[in-house]
Tab-separated table of C-alpha atoms and ligand atoms in Angstrom:
chain	number	residue	atom	x	y	z
A	1	MET	CA	0.023	0.311	0.071
A	2	SER	CA	1.672	3.265	-1.128
A	3	SER	CA	0.638	6.152	1.699
A	4	ASN	CA	2.027	9.313	2.781
A	5	TYR	CA	2.412	8.010	6.409
A	6	ARG	CA	5.895	9.562	6.604
A	7	PRO	CA	5.852	11.641	10.019
A	8	VAL	CA	6.615	15.365	9.209
A	9	TYR	CA	7.992	16.318	12.877
A	10	HIS	CA	8.734	12.785	14.387
A	11	PHE	CA	11.669	10.709	13.683
A	12	SER	CA	11.495	7.989	11.211
A	13	PRO	CA	14.308	6.025	9.356
A	14	GLN	CA	15.299	6.788	5.932
A	15	ARG	CA	14.559	3.457	5.073
A	16	GLY	CA	14.240	0.111	6.754
A	17	TRP	CA	13.041	-0.909	10.058
A	18	ILE	CA	13.352	0.776	13.382
A	19	ASN	CA	12.449	-0.228	17.024
A	20	ASP	CA	13.955	0.933	20.476
A	21	PRO	CA	15.714	4.260	20.790
A	22	ASN	CA	19.233	3.419	22.038
A	23	GLY	CA	22.509	5.193	23.119
A	24	LEU	CA	20.437	8.435	23.779
A	25	VAL	CA	23.336	11.013	24.842
A	26	TYR	CA	23.503	14.771	24.667
A	27	PHE	CA	27.088	15.972	23.657
A	28	ASN	CA	28.448	19.020	22.301
A	29	GLY	CA	25.251	20.691	21.495
A	30	LEU	CA	23.724	17.403	19.472
A	31	TRP	CA	21.128	15.145	20.729
A	32	HIS	CA	22.237	11.788	19.744
A	33	LEU	CA	19.452	9.285	19.042
A	34	PHE	CA	20.608	5.752	18.236
A	35	TYR	CA	18.046	2.907	17.324
A	36	GLN	CA	17.345	-0.465	16.760
A	37	HIS	CA	17.654	-1.024	13.138
A	38	MET	CA	17.647	-3.256	10.340
A	39	PRO	CA	18.424	-1.026	7.179
A	40	SER	CA	17.694	-3.492	4.545
A	41	GLU	CA	14.194	-4.701	5.193
A	42	THR	CA	11.058	-3.595	6.757
A	43	HIS	CA	10.729	-6.163	9.478
A	44	TRP	CA	13.297	-7.186	12.408
A	45	GLY	CA	16.502	-8.812	11.502
A	46	PRO	CA	19.877	-8.856	12.617
A	47	MET	CA	20.185	-5.467	14.668
A	48	HIS	CA	22.279	-2.443	13.928
A	49	TRP	CA	22.389	0.517	15.908
A	50	GLY	CA	21.379	3.300	13.444
A	51	HIS	CA	22.158	6.948	14.200
A	52	ALA	CA	20.650	10.563	13.737
A	53	VAL	CA	21.502	13.505	15.595
A	54	SER	CA	19.451	16.924	16.189
A	55	ARG	CA	20.059	20.286	17.642
A	56	ASP	CA	16.361	20.773	18.621
A	57	LEU	CA	14.837	17.304	19.128
A	58	THR	CA	12.674	17.791	16.070
A	59	HIS	CA	14.631	18.176	12.961
A	60	TRP	CA	16.639	14.845	12.688
A	61	GLU	CA	19.701	14.356	10.628
A	62	HIS	CA	20.790	10.982	9.505
A	63	TRP	CA	24.274	9.752	10.421
A	64	PRO	CA	25.784	6.442	9.181
A	65	ILE	CA	24.943	3.156	11.083
A	66	ALA	CA	27.022	3.490	14.192
A	67	LEU	CA	27.485	-0.422	15.076
A	68	TYR	CA	26.869	-3.336	12.758
A	69	PRO	CA	25.948	-6.967	14.080
A	70	ASP	CA	29.377	-9.043	14.116
A	71	GLN	CA	30.424	-12.645	14.950
A	72	MET	CA	29.173	-12.197	18.494
A	73	GLY	CA	25.765	-11.776	17.395
A	74	GLY	CA	23.205	-8.480	16.758
A	75	ILE	CA	23.434	-5.346	18.709
A	76	PHE	CA	20.603	-5.026	20.998
A	77	SER	CA	19.287	-2.164	22.848
A	78	GLY	CA	21.733	-0.214	25.186
A	79	SER	CA	22.613	3.413	26.271
A	80	ALA	CA	25.472	5.815	25.985
A	81	ALA	CA	27.408	8.389	27.983
A	82	VAL	CA	30.103	10.681	28.116
A	83	VAL	CA	33.516	9.423	29.673
A	84	SER	CA	35.527	12.768	29.364
A	85	GLN	CA	34.530	16.105	27.860
A	86	GLY	CA	36.415	18.586	26.337
A	87	ASP	CA	38.741	18.980	23.170
A	88	GLU	CA	40.005	16.219	21.193
A	89	HIS	CA	40.263	14.026	24.341
A	90	SER	CA	36.402	13.690	24.505
A	91	GLU	CA	35.189	10.277	24.782
A	92	LEU	CA	31.996	8.963	24.359
A	93	VAL	CA	31.017	5.085	25.689
A	94	ALA	CA	27.976	3.068	24.276
A	95	CYS	CA	27.156	-0.155	26.145
A	96	PHE	CA	24.793	-2.636	24.472
A	97	THR	CA	23.996	-6.125	24.398
A	98	HIS	CA	25.387	-8.613	21.770
A	99	ALA	CA	22.831	-10.986	21.055
A	100	SER	CA	22.960	-14.366	19.391
A	101	GLU	CA	20.646	-17.400	19.564
A	102	ILE	CA	22.277	-18.756	22.505
A	103	SER	CA	23.582	-15.805	24.506
A	104	GLN	CA	22.916	-12.077	25.582
A	105	VAL	CA	26.002	-10.430	26.946
A	106	GLN	CA	27.021	-6.902	27.634
A	107	SER	CA	29.528	-4.938	25.463
A	108	VAL	CA	30.946	-1.454	24.964
A	109	ALA	CA	32.270	0.476	22.369
A	110	PHE	CA	34.085	3.859	22.232
A	111	SER	CA	34.005	7.177	20.206
A	112	HIS	CA	36.486	9.800	19.954
A	113	ASP	CA	35.060	12.042	17.369
A	114	GLY	CA	31.818	13.175	18.855
A	115	GLY	CA	29.989	9.804	18.277
A	116	LEU	CA	30.462	9.546	14.534
A	117	THR	CA	32.427	6.588	14.260
A	118	TRP	CA	32.783	3.805	17.034
A	119	GLU	CA	35.336	1.321	17.887
A	120	LYS	CA	34.262	-2.181	19.700
A	121	TYR	CA	36.393	-2.928	22.655
A	122	GLU	CA	38.642	-5.891	21.891
A	123	GLY	CA	37.961	-7.437	25.254
A	124	ASN	CA	34.091	-7.630	24.743
A	125	PRO	CA	31.915	-8.782	26.489
A	126	VAL	CA	32.538	-6.974	29.687
A	127	LEU	CA	29.616	-8.589	31.523
A	128	THR	CA	28.010	-11.846	31.451
A	129	LEU	CA	25.404	-14.102	33.308
A	130	ASP	CA	24.232	-17.338	32.943
A	131	ARG	CA	20.686	-16.425	32.119
A	132	PRO	CA	19.045	-16.576	28.564
A	133	GLU	CA	17.629	-12.823	29.032
A	134	PHE	CA	20.146	-10.520	29.877
A	135	ARG	CA	20.042	-7.260	27.912
A	136	ASP	CA	19.574	-3.568	27.453
A	137	PRO	CA	22.232	-2.118	29.836
A	138	LYS	CA	21.657	1.821	30.852
A	139	ILE	CA	24.787	3.177	32.202
A	140	PHE	CA	25.084	6.166	34.372
A	141	ARG	CA	27.493	8.062	36.525
A	142	HIS	CA	26.863	8.051	40.373
A	143	GLY	CA	29.344	9.578	42.859
A	144	ASN	CA	32.703	8.383	41.523
A	145	ARG	CA	31.704	5.411	39.814
A	146	TRP	CA	29.783	3.968	37.031
A	147	LEU	CA	26.031	2.043	37.226
A	148	MET	CA	24.366	0.048	35.068
A	149	VAL	CA	20.785	-1.184	35.271
A	150	VAL	CA	20.093	-3.929	33.055
A	151	ALA	CA	16.996	-6.381	32.432
A	152	ALA	CA	18.040	-9.778	33.694
A	153	GLY	CA	14.937	-12.028	32.988
A	154	PHE	CA	12.453	-11.575	35.698
A	155	GLU	CA	14.557	-8.840	37.562
A	156	ALA	CA	16.406	-6.159	36.821
A	157	GLN	CA	19.884	-5.916	38.095
A	158	ILE	CA	22.085	-3.056	39.367
A	159	TYR	CA	26.028	-3.222	38.759
A	160	ALA	CA	29.021	-0.918	39.370
A	161	SER	CA	32.378	-0.503	37.802
A	162	SER	CA	35.161	1.900	38.062
A	163	ASP	CA	36.372	1.451	34.546
A	164	LEU	CA	33.188	0.490	32.367
A	165	LEU	CA	35.000	-2.860	31.870
A	166	HIS	CA	34.901	-4.769	35.159
A	167	TRP	CA	31.347	-4.950	36.579
A	168	THR	CA	30.021	-5.944	40.243
A	169	LEU	CA	26.525	-6.975	41.028
A	170	LEU	CA	24.890	-4.664	43.773
A	171	SER	CA	21.262	-5.648	43.677
A	172	GLY	CA	18.138	-7.137	41.953
A	173	PHE	CA	14.747	-5.835	41.623
A	174	PRO	CA	12.073	-8.032	40.703
A	175	ALA	CA	9.282	-7.631	38.185
A	176	PRO	CA	5.851	-7.022	39.614
A	177	LYS	CA	4.670	-10.369	38.692
A	178	SER	CA	6.863	-13.467	38.635
A	179	ASP	CA	6.313	-14.165	34.771
A	180	TRP	CA	6.782	-10.602	33.599
A	181	VAL	CA	9.990	-10.372	31.382
A	182	TRP	CA	12.187	-7.024	32.094
A	183	GLU	CA	13.115	-4.798	28.841
A	184	CYS	CA	15.043	-1.409	28.839
A	185	PRO	CA	15.151	-0.486	32.380
A	186	ASP	CA	16.199	3.223	33.183
A	187	LEU	CA	17.117	4.627	36.567
A	188	PHE	CA	17.426	8.230	37.263
A	189	GLU	CA	17.125	11.039	39.704
A	190	LEU	CA	14.363	13.674	39.276
A	191	ASP	CA	13.421	16.724	41.584
A	192	GLY	CA	15.392	14.869	44.463
A	193	ARG	CA	13.602	11.433	43.914
A	194	TRP	CA	14.635	8.339	41.905
A	195	VAL	CA	12.552	7.307	39.135
A	196	LEU	CA	12.611	3.501	37.553
A	197	ILE	CA	11.172	3.106	34.226
A	198	ALA	CA	10.484	-0.541	32.941
A	199	SER	CA	9.182	-2.318	29.710
A	200	PHE	CA	7.712	-5.519	30.312
A	201	ILE	CA	6.633	-8.622	28.358
A	202	ARG	CA	3.614	-9.988	29.960
A	203	PRO	CA	3.085	-13.420	28.765
A	204	GLY	CA	-0.337	-14.674	28.947
A	205	SER	CA	-2.005	-11.219	28.691
A	206	ALA	CA	-3.932	-10.368	25.673
A	207	VAL	CA	-2.006	-9.877	22.443
A	208	ASP	CA	-2.995	-6.232	22.111
A	209	ASP	CA	-1.695	-5.820	25.677
A	210	GLY	CA	1.323	-8.024	25.862
A	211	HIS	CA	3.782	-5.382	26.276
A	212	GLY	CA	3.624	-1.994	28.199
A	213	SER	CA	6.026	0.736	29.661
A	214	TYR	CA	5.691	1.378	33.595
A	215	TYR	CA	7.450	3.237	36.392
A	216	TRP	CA	8.020	3.603	39.967
A	217	ILE	CA	8.928	6.577	42.071
A	218	GLY	CA	11.255	5.860	45.048
A	219	ASP	CA	14.717	6.325	46.659
A	220	PHE	CA	17.977	4.868	45.536
A	221	ASP	CA	21.170	4.474	47.932
A	222	GLY	CA	23.619	4.116	45.132
A	223	ALA	CA	23.090	0.092	45.182
A	224	HIS	CA	19.440	-0.461	45.837
A	225	PHE	CA	16.160	0.968	44.321
A	226	THR	CA	13.388	1.234	47.136
A	227	PRO	CA	9.888	1.940	45.525
A	228	GLU	CA	7.960	4.484	47.390
A	229	THR	CA	4.870	4.041	44.720
A	230	ASP	CA	2.667	1.328	43.309
A	231	ILE	CA	3.864	0.337	39.654
A	232	LEU	CA	2.384	3.029	37.292
A	233	PRO	CA	1.623	3.137	33.569
A	234	LEU	CA	3.936	5.335	31.610
A	235	THR	CA	1.082	5.971	29.073
A	236	PHE	CA	-2.499	5.341	28.423
A	237	GLY	CA	-1.832	4.726	24.745
A	238	PRO	CA	-0.724	1.414	23.188
A	239	ASP	CA	2.590	3.047	21.239
A	240	ASP	CA	5.258	4.150	23.307
A	241	TYR	CA	7.780	0.936	24.149
A	242	ALA	CA	11.079	0.730	25.252
A	243	ALA	CA	11.190	4.669	26.537
A	244	VAL	CA	14.655	5.584	28.048
A	245	SER	CA	15.865	9.006	28.789
A	246	TRP	CA	19.000	10.954	27.426
A	247	SER	CA	22.171	11.285	29.311
A	248	ASN	CA	24.106	14.303	30.022
A	249	ALA	CA	21.149	16.584	29.110
A	250	PRO	CA	21.522	20.449	29.486
A	251	ASP	CA	19.877	22.288	32.498
A	252	GLU	CA	19.181	19.035	34.436
A	253	ARG	CA	16.297	17.997	32.020
A	254	ARG	CA	15.211	14.561	31.863
A	255	VAL	CA	13.978	13.933	28.561
A	256	ILE	CA	12.547	10.429	27.342
A	257	ILE	CA	11.701	9.200	23.997
A	258	GLY	CA	10.037	5.610	23.100
A	259	TRP	CA	9.262	3.665	20.023
A	260	MET	CA	5.873	4.539	18.654
A	261	SER	CA	4.694	1.014	18.036
A	262	LYS	CA	4.050	-2.350	19.467
A	263	TRP	CA	5.630	-5.918	18.927
A	264	ALA	CA	2.163	-7.143	18.315
A	265	TYR	CA	1.607	-5.459	15.023
A	266	ALA	CA	4.829	-3.469	14.213
A	267	ALA	CA	5.728	-5.783	11.393
A	268	THR	CA	2.445	-5.412	9.868
A	269	THR	CA	1.896	-1.466	9.622
A	270	PRO	CA	1.011	-0.231	6.272
A	271	THR	CA	4.173	1.613	5.423
A	272	ALA	CA	6.382	-1.117	4.076
A	273	ASP	CA	5.555	-0.248	0.449
A	274	ASP	CA	7.210	3.101	1.140
A	275	GLY	CA	10.248	1.384	2.416
A	276	TRP	CA	10.381	2.070	6.066
A	277	ARG	CA	8.759	0.941	9.224
A	278	GLY	CA	8.484	2.246	12.692
A	279	ALA	CA	8.829	6.003	14.331
A	280	MET	CA	9.539	7.308	17.686
A	281	THR	CA	6.905	9.368	19.926
A	282	LEU	CA	7.679	12.871	20.416
A	283	PRO	CA	10.657	13.807	23.104
A	284	ARG	CA	9.146	14.545	26.329
A	285	ASP	CA	10.560	16.486	29.299
A	286	LEU	CA	9.701	14.825	32.590
A	287	SER	CA	8.889	16.416	36.009
A	288	LEU	CA	7.118	15.093	39.293
A	289	ARG	CA	3.618	16.234	40.680
A	290	GLY	CA	3.281	14.240	43.957
A	291	ASP	CA	3.816	10.612	43.420
A	292	HIS	CA	3.131	10.863	39.495
A	293	LEU	CA	5.228	11.392	36.484
A	294	ILE	CA	4.465	14.659	34.279
A	295	GLN	CA	5.069	14.332	30.809
A	296	ASN	CA	5.076	17.460	28.502
A	297	PRO	CA	6.432	17.814	25.009
A	298	SER	CA	10.039	19.136	24.907
A	299	PRO	CA	9.690	22.732	24.584
A	300	GLU	CA	11.639	22.652	21.122
A	301	VAL	CA	8.578	20.869	19.582
A	302	PHE	CA	6.762	24.150	19.976
A	303	GLU	CA	9.396	25.780	17.545
A	304	ARG	CA	7.842	23.851	14.399
A	305	ARG	CA	4.332	25.665	15.155
A	306	GLY	CA	3.017	27.650	11.994
A	307	GLU	CA	0.682	30.288	12.238
A	308	GLY	CA	-2.287	29.375	14.799
A	309	VAL	CA	-5.891	29.126	13.764
A	310	THR	CA	-8.150	29.881	16.500
A	311	PHE	CA	-11.676	27.979	16.981
A	312	ASP	CA	-14.517	27.565	19.545
A	313	GLU	CA	-17.104	24.672	20.218
A	314	ASN	CA	-19.116	25.647	16.990
A	315	ARG	CA	-16.375	25.599	14.377
A	316	ILE	CA	-12.957	24.423	13.555
A	317	PRO	CA	-11.795	26.296	10.575
A	318	PHE	CA	-8.941	23.907	9.796
A	319	GLU	CA	-7.968	20.788	7.723
A	320	GLY	CA	-4.678	18.998	7.923
A	321	ASP	CA	-2.701	15.834	8.964
A	322	ALA	CA	0.323	17.553	10.717
A	323	TYR	CA	-0.624	20.126	13.474
A	324	GLU	CA	-0.878	20.662	17.370
A	325	LEU	CA	-4.208	21.194	18.644
A	326	GLU	CA	-4.449	23.086	22.021
A	327	ALA	CA	-7.861	23.257	23.834
A	328	GLU	CA	-8.954	24.559	27.225
A	329	ILE	CA	-12.723	23.378	27.631
A	330	ASP	CA	-15.251	24.299	30.440
A	331	ILE	CA	-17.181	21.142	31.189
A	332	SER	CA	-19.358	22.565	34.052
A	333	LYS	CA	-22.552	22.968	31.739
A	334	LEU	CA	-21.818	19.678	29.833
A	335	THR	CA	-25.020	17.984	29.063
A	336	GLN	CA	-23.711	14.892	27.394
A	337	THR	CA	-21.499	12.337	29.047
A	338	GLN	CA	-18.679	12.580	26.477
A	339	VAL	CA	-16.557	15.575	25.474
A	340	GLY	CA	-13.616	15.935	23.220
A	341	PHE	CA	-12.403	15.736	19.472
A	342	ARG	CA	-12.677	13.599	16.517
A	343	LEU	CA	-9.644	14.078	14.616
A	344	ARG	CA	-8.575	12.727	10.953
A	345	VAL	CA	-12.243	12.835	9.921
A	346	GLY	CA	-13.317	12.008	6.460
A	347	ASN	CA	-14.333	8.869	4.366
A	348	GLY	CA	-16.538	7.663	7.184
A	349	GLU	CA	-13.457	7.652	9.808
A	350	ALA	CA	-12.400	9.352	12.775
A	351	THR	CA	-10.160	9.122	15.689
A	352	ARG	CA	-11.592	10.067	18.913
A	353	VAL	CA	-9.692	11.648	21.861
A	354	PHE	CA	-12.281	12.285	24.690
A	355	TYR	CA	-13.193	12.418	28.275
A	356	ASP	CA	-16.446	10.399	29.676
A	357	THR	CA	-17.663	12.229	32.629
A	358	ILE	CA	-19.468	9.338	34.254
A	359	GLN	CA	-16.712	6.678	33.902
A	360	ARG	CA	-14.201	9.589	34.858
A	361	GLU	CA	-11.727	8.442	32.436
A	362	MET	CA	-9.715	9.428	29.148
A	363	PHE	CA	-10.098	7.666	26.041
A	364	ILE	CA	-8.343	7.523	22.862
A	365	ASP	CA	-10.215	5.416	20.339
A	366	ARG	CA	-8.805	4.229	16.838
A	367	SER	CA	-11.641	1.593	16.097
A	368	GLN	CA	-12.924	3.734	13.370
A	369	SER	CA	-9.492	5.639	12.695
A	370	GLY	CA	-9.141	4.047	8.828
A	371	HIS	CA	-6.753	1.284	8.132
A	372	VAL	CA	-7.129	-1.140	11.183
A	373	THR	CA	-7.540	-4.454	9.633
A	374	PHE	CA	-3.844	-5.089	9.007
A	375	HIS	CA	-3.584	-6.982	12.508
A	376	SER	CA	-6.324	-8.261	14.823
A	377	ALA	CA	-4.805	-6.608	17.735
A	378	PHE	CA	-4.655	-3.208	16.185
A	379	SER	CA	-8.301	-1.541	16.471
A	380	GLY	CA	-9.419	-0.449	19.975
A	381	ARG	CA	-9.635	2.090	22.431
A	382	PHE	CA	-7.264	2.990	25.431
A	383	HIS	CA	-8.233	4.555	28.721
A	384	ASP	CA	-7.124	5.749	32.081
A	385	PRO	CA	-8.736	7.202	34.927
A	386	LEU	CA	-8.814	10.969	35.287
A	387	GLU	CA	-10.203	13.641	37.783
A	388	VAL	CA	-11.024	16.836	36.103
A	389	GLU	CA	-10.436	19.491	38.638
A	390	GLY	CA	-12.328	22.718	38.342
A	391	ASP	CA	-14.308	21.378	35.595
A	392	VAL	CA	-11.538	22.765	32.967
A	393	LEU	CA	-10.343	19.939	30.697
A	394	LYS	CA	-7.025	20.578	29.212
A	395	LEU	CA	-5.925	18.789	25.876
A	396	ARG	CA	-2.889	19.133	23.898
A	397	ILE	CA	-3.234	16.812	21.036
A	398	PHE	CA	-0.345	16.238	18.419
A	399	VAL	CA	-1.351	14.897	14.917
A	400	ASP	CA	1.368	13.837	12.571
A	401	ARG	CA	0.334	11.734	9.459
A	402	CYS	CA	0.403	8.346	11.195
A	403	SER	CA	0.181	9.000	14.781
A	404	ILE	CA	-2.163	10.931	17.669
A	405	GLU	CA	-0.536	11.866	20.885
A	406	ALA	CA	-2.668	13.445	23.686
A	407	PHE	CA	-1.361	15.236	26.774
A	408	VAL	CA	-3.838	15.833	29.226
A	409	GLN	CA	-4.065	18.360	32.221
A	410	ASP	CA	-0.692	19.685	31.460
A	411	GLY	CA	1.107	16.253	31.230
A	412	GLU	CA	-0.819	14.382	33.952
A	413	LEU	CA	-1.571	11.782	31.119
A	414	TYR	CA	0.132	11.032	27.949
A	415	GLY	CA	-1.530	8.743	25.457
A	416	PRO	CA	0.357	8.166	21.918
A	417	MET	CA	-1.289	6.067	19.311
A	418	LEU	CA	-0.517	5.152	15.779
A	419	VAL	CA	-3.470	5.559	13.160
A	420	PHE	CA	-3.632	5.054	9.436
A	421	PRO	CA	-6.545	7.097	7.972
A	422	SER	CA	-7.236	7.902	4.500
A	423	LEU	CA	-5.092	10.573	3.167
A	424	ASN	CA	-7.765	12.857	2.698
A	425	SER	CA	-9.287	12.341	5.869
A	426	GLN	CA	-8.373	15.771	7.535
A	427	LYS	CA	-11.017	17.538	9.297
A	428	THR	CA	-11.325	18.038	13.002
A	429	GLU	CA	-14.491	18.138	14.876
A	430	PHE	CA	-15.528	18.842	18.589
A	431	PHE	CA	-18.123	17.208	20.547
A	432	GLY	CA	-19.794	17.711	23.925
A	433	GLN	CA	-23.303	19.708	23.942
A	434	GLY	CA	-22.999	22.397	26.477
A	435	ALA	CA	-19.237	22.484	26.918
A	436	ARG	CA	-17.339	25.799	25.944
A	437	ILE	CA	-14.166	26.051	24.584
A	438	THR	CA	-12.138	28.982	26.262
A	439	LYS	CA	-9.253	28.366	24.579
A	440	GLY	CA	-8.816	26.724	20.858
A	441	VAL	CA	-5.764	26.881	18.850
A	442	ILE	CA	-4.505	24.751	15.987
A	443	TYR	CA	-0.880	25.122	14.856
A	444	PRO	CA	0.054	23.704	11.631
A	445	TYR	CA	3.591	21.736	11.757
A	446	LYS	CA	5.324	22.159	8.512
A	447	ALA	CA	7.244	19.728	6.577
A	448	GLU	CA	10.970	21.745	6.291
A	449	SER	CA	13.827	20.309	5.044
A	450	LYS	CA	15.998	22.445	7.101
A	451	MET	CA	18.389	19.985	8.982
A	452	GLY	CA	19.363	22.235	11.806
A	453	LEU	CA	22.992	21.562	10.836
A	454	ASP	CA	25.351	23.021	8.310
A	455	GLN	CA	25.695	20.802	5.155
A	456	ASN	CA	27.930	21.012	2.485
A	457	SER	CA	27.935	19.001	-0.848
A	458	HIS	CA	29.746	16.370	0.432
A	459	GLY	CA	27.854	15.392	3.320
A	460	TRP	CA	27.615	16.839	6.820
A	461	ALA	CA	30.072	19.614	8.232
A	462	ASN	CA	29.794	20.583	11.685
A	463	GLY	CA	32.718	22.284	13.354
A	464	ASN	CA	35.122	19.368	14.107
A	465	LEU	CA	32.571	16.671	12.941
A	466	HIS	CA	32.756	15.720	9.547
A	467	TYR	CA	30.875	13.299	7.502
A	468	ASN	CA	32.038	13.097	3.917
A	469	GLY	CA	29.853	10.296	2.958
A	470	ALA	CA	32.802	7.977	2.278
A	471	LEU	CA	32.073	5.570	5.166
A	472	SER	CA	31.119	2.214	4.260
A	473	HIS	CA	30.911	-1.035	5.173
V	501	FRU	C1	12.515	-4.080	23.220
V	501	FRU	C2	13.448	-5.147	22.866
V	501	FRU	C3	14.779	-5.280	23.684
V	501	FRU	C4	15.929	-5.843	22.870
V	501	FRU	C5	15.609	-5.305	21.511
V	501	FRU	C6	15.980	-6.256	20.040
V	501	FRU	O1	11.742	-3.780	22.406
V	501	FRU	O2	13.210	-6.338	22.683
V	501	FRU	O3	14.769	-5.923	24.699
V	501	FRU	O4	17.306	-5.368	23.208
V	501	FRU	O5	14.257	-5.020	21.363
V	501	FRU	O6	15.563	-5.432	18.844
């Protein structure tokens, strides 16, 4: 099926398949995004680390593949960090899983040119464990040593090292259910507390709900994580998996991004005829409100706004497939139970984002969104409890060709969802009799070719970073 589902302001690969974000590190003014990648096919295969960089988290520039599979296996998920900063001695490290059919072990690679090229350490692997599932190391600096949180089957483990090459086990942290398998853990300090993020394979649960991202807020003493909350869902939408955060982000920001798909149907989404499959969510800045994680779009995203079009409850004079909708809705005089928006409307299709005042839940519903039959688990609606304080419902909804992401009540809930409507389904409608829109603006987001970095005829040139297009394997 030929389409035009290519996102305008979300990251997607030039060609081939992607899944998890990897190696997220901010260095020398660039946000590095590595990712699980199969360049030659639109399905999963021997994994590479693809690579892109951005100055503003929204214009991405494709860089050469950073890590190729080798005789130890494919390059599974992992992280990156700054080892030493400043002048030509700067060093970045990537810590990843070498995965073969018989083993999963942790390895490292180093870069001395700002992340453009990578050399795998010749003594790899640096950490092994006698378990079939052992992957997705996230490394970070803590005090005067390195720590790693890594998925080890039914538990996450924390290790310490002074040199990134020798690691000692400090603690284990179990999955909430004995048969949930960890993937892609992340552990970081936020507003004086600690957050442990986890993705889980949940065997035995319904196919459309078999994977999910979660978090706990708690305390960390340098060796053990102690939760102070129950396990909480990271999103109420289906399409944010393996979400992890950037290391070394400026201004003490904690920015996360996830893979905007789900294993159940990821290999069947209708973009393969265009030669690519998979995209990332919007980058989100995290903060805490009480015992909850607050997620808002990273402020850089707003730089993509075109001229705003205002609307009210009677009329939305806008059509498009790449935009941000901002609404504050007074629901005190609502006479129906549901209030919200129909998006990508046309051809008998609509994706709904709405609040149900009886159920007191926020919903996103793609059952009538367009192409939904390519996998039996795709169609459906997704929801989470929500109390609307003061009868003001605040929605910020991002539409980008094949996705819809809803930020609710200033980041209290985040719901990302893939959709594949007909290309000309571009209307937006409001529903909720008696409700009044006190603020309504739609900002179109433009498809710009601007890359954010300087480009010359040979490839990329950026200060001391040069890619002349001559790298090949
Ligand atoms: C999560 C995951 C990781 C693994 C990678 C393989 O989506 O299964 O655990 O490293 O994908 O591509």
